[in-house]
PDB file of C-alpha atoms in Angstrom:
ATOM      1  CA  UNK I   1       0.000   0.000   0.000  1.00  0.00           C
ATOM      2  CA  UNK I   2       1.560   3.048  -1.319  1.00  0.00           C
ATOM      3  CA  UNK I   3      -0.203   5.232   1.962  1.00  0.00           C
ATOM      4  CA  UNK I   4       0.839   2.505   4.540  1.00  0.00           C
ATOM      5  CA  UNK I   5       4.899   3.423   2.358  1.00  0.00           C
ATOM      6  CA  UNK I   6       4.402   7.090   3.322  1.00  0.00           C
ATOM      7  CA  UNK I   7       3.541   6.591   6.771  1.00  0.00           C
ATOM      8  CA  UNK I   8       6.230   4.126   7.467  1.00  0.00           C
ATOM      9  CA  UNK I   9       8.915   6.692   6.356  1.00  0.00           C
ATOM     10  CA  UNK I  10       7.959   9.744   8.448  1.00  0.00           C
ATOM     11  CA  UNK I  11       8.006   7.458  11.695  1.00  0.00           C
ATOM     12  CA  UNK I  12      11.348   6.787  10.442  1.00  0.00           C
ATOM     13  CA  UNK I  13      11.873  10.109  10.132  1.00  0.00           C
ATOM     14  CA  UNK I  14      10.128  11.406  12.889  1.00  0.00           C
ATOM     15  CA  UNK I  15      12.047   8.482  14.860  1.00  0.00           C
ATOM     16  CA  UNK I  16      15.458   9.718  13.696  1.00  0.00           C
ATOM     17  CA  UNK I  17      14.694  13.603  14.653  1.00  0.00           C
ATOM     18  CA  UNK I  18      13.238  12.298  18.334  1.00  0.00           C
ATOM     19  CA  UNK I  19      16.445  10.371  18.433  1.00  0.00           C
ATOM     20  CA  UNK I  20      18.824  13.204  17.799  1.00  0.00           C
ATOM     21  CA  UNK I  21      16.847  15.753  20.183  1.00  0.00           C
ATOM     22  CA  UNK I  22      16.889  12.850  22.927  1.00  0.00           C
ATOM     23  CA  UNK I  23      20.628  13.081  22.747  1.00  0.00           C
ATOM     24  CA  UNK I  24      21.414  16.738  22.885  1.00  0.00           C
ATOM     25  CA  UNK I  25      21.773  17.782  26.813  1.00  0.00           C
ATOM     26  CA  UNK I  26      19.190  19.152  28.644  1.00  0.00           C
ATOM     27  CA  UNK I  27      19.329  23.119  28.571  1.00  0.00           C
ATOM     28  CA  UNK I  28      20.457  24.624  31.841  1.00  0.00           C
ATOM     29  CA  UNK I  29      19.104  28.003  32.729  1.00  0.00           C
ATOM     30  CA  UNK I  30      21.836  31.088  33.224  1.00  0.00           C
ATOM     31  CA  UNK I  31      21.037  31.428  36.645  1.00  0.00           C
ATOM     32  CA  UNK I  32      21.919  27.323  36.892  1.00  0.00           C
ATOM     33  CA  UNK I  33      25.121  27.814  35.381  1.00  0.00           C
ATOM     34  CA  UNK I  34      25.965  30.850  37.280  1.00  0.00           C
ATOM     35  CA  UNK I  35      25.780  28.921  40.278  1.00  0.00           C
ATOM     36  CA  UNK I  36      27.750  26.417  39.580  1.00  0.00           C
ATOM     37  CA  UNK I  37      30.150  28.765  38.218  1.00  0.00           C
ATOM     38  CA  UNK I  38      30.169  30.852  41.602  1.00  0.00           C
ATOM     39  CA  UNK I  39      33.634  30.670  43.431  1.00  0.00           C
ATOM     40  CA  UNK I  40      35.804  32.939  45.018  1.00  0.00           C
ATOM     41  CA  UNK I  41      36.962  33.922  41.094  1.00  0.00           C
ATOM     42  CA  UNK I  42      33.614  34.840  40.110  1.00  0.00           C
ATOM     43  CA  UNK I  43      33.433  36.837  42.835  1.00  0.00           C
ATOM     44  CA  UNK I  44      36.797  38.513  42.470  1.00  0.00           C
ATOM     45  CA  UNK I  45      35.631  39.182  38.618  1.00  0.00           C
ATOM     46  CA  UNK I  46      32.713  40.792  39.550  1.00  0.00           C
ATOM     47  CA  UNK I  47      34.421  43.450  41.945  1.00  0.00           C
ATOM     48  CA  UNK I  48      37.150  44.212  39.141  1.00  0.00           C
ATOM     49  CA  UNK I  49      34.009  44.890  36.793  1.00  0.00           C
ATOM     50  CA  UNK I  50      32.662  46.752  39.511  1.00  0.00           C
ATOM     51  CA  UNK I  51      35.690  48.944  40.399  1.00  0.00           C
ATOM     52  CA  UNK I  52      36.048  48.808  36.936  1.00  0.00           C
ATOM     53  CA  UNK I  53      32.433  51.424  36.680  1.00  0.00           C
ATOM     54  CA  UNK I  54      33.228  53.223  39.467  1.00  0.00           C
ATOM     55  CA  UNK I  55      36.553  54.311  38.388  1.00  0.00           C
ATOM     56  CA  UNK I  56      34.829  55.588  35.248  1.00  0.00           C
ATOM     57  CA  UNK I  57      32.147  56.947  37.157  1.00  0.00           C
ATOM     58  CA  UNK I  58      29.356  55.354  34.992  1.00  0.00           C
ATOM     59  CA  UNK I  59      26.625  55.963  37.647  1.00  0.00           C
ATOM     60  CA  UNK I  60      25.590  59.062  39.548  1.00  0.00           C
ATOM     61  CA  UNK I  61      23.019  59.818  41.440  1.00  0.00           C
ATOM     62  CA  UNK I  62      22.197  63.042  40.043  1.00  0.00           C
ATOM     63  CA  UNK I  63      21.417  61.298  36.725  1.00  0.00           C
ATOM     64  CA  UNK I  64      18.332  59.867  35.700  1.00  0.00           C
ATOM     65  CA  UNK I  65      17.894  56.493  34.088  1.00  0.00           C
ATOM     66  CA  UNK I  66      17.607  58.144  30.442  1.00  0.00           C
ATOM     67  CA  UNK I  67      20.958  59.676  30.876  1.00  0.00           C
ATOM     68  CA  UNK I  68      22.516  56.264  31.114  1.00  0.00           C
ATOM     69  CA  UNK I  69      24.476  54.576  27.750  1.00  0.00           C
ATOM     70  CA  UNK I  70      22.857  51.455  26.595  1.00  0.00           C
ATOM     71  CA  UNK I  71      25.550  49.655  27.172  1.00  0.00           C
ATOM     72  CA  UNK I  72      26.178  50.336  30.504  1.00  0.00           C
ATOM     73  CA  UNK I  73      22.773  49.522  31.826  1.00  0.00           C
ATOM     74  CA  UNK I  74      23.562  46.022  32.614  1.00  0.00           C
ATOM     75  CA  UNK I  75      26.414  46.652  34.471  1.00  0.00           C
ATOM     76  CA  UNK I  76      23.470  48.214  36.925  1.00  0.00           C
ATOM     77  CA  UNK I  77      23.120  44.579  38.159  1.00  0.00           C
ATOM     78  CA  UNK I  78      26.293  43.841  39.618  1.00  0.00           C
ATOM     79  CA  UNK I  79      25.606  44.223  43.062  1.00  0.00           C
ATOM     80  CA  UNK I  80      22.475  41.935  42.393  1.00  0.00           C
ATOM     81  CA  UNK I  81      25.070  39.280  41.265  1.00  0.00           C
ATOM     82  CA  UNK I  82      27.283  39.841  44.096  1.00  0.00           C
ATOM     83  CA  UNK I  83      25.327  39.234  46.671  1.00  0.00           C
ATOM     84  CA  UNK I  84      23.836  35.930  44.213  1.00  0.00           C
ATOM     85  CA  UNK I  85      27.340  34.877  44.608  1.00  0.00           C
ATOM     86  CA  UNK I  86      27.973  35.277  48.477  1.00  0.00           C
ATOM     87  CA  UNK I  87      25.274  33.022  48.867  1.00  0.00           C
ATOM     88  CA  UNK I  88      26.014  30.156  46.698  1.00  0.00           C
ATOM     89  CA  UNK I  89      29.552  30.300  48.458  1.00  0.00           C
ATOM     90  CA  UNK I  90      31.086  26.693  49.985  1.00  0.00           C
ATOM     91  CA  UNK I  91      31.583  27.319  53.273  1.00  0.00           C
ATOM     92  CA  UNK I  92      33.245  25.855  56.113  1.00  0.00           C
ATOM     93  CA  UNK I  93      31.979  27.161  58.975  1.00  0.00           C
ATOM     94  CA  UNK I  94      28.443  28.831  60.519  1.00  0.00           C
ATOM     95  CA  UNK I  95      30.684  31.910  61.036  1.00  0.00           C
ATOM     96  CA  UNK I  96      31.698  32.139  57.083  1.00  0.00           C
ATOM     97  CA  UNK I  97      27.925  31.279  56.234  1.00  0.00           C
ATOM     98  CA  UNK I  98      26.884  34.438  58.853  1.00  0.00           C
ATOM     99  CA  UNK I  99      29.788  36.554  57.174  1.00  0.00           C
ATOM    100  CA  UNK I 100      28.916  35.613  53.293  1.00  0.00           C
ATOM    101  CA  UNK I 101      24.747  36.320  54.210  1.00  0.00           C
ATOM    102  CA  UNK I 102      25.637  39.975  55.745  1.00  0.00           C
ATOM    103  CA  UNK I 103      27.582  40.292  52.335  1.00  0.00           C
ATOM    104  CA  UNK I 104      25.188  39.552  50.013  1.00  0.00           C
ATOM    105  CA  UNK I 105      22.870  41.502  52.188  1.00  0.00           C
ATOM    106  CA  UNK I 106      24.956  45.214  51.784  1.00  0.00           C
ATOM    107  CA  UNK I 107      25.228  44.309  48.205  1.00  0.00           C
ATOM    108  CA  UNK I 108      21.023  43.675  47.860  1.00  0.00           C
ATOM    109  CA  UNK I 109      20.440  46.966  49.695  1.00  0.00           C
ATOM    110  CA  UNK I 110      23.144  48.521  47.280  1.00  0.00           C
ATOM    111  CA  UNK I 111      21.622  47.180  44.488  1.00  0.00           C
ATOM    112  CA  UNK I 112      18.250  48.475  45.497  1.00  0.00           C
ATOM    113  CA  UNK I 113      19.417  50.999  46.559  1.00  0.00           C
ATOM    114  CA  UNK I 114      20.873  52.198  43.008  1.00  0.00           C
ATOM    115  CA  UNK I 115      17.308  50.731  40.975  1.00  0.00           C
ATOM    116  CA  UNK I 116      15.687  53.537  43.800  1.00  0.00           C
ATOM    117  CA  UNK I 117      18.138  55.991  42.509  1.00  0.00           C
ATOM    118  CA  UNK I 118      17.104  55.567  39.042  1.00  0.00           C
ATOM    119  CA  UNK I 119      13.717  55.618  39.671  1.00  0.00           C
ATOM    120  CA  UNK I 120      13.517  51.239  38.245  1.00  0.00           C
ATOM    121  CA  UNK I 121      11.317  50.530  41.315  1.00  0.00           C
ATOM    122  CA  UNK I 122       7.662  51.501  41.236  1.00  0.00           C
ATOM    123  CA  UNK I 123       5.145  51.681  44.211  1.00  0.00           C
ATOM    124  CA  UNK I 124       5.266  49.058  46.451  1.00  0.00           C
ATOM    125  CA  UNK I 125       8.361  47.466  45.231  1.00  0.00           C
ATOM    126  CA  UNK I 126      10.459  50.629  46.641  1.00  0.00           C
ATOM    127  CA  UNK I 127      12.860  49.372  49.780  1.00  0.00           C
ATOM    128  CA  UNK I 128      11.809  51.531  53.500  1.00  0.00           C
TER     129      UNK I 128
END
C-alpha cells in the first residue's frame, strides 16, 4: 500500500529527529550555570568589573535612568550578582555562612538601593 509506504517513512523520520533531540543535553538556565560557576573567582571578577564602573564613574546619582548609555545599563546589576554569589559560596563554617549572608545583604540593599536611585522601582516594590 503506497499510503501505509508514506507513513512508514515519516516514523522513520520522525524516529530519527526524536532520536537526535533525545541526545542533545538538557538546557540549563543562566542562573543554573551561574551557580555552579560561583567561586571565590567569580566573585573577584565581579568586583574588578565593579571597580572597573566606578573608576569611570558610569553611575551618579544626580542622573536619571535616560541619561545612562545602553551599554552600561547592565552593568546596573552587579551588586544583584554579588550578593547571588555570596550566597552560593562553599563554606566551612556557621561563622563564614553568617559573614557571606551579611555580604550579600549590603550588596542587595546597594543594588536596590541604586534601581531607587534611578527611579527602576515603582510603588510598592520601593525598599523603606
Amino acid at each position: 500500500n503506497l499510503f501505509f509506504g508514506k507513513r512508514e517513512n515519516n516514523k522513520r523520520r520522525n524516529n530519527t529527529h526524536t532520536n537526535s533531540m533525545e541526545r542533545k543535553p538538557e538546557s540549563i538556565s543562566l542562573l543554573e550555570r551561574f551557580r555552579k560557576a560561583t567561586s571565590e573567582k567569580s566573585i573577584d571578577q565581579l568586583q574588578e568589573v565593579q571597580r572597573l564602573s566606578d573608576s569611570l564613574a558610569l553611575f551618579s546619582s544626580n542622573e536619571s535612568l535616560d541619561d545612562l548609555t545602553t551599554k552600561s545599563i547592565p552593568l546596573l546589576s552587579i551588586d544583584y550578582h554579588l550578593a547571588i554569589a555570596y550566597l552560593n559560596l562553599k563554606i566551612e563554617s556557621p561563622a563564614e555562612r553568617k559573614s557571606n549572608i551579611l555580604q550579600s545583604v549590603n550588596y542587595l540593599a546597594s543594588f536596590l538601593q541604586r534601581m531607587e536611585e534611578y527611579e527602576i522601582l515603582v510603588g510598592g516594590e520601593k525598599t523603606k
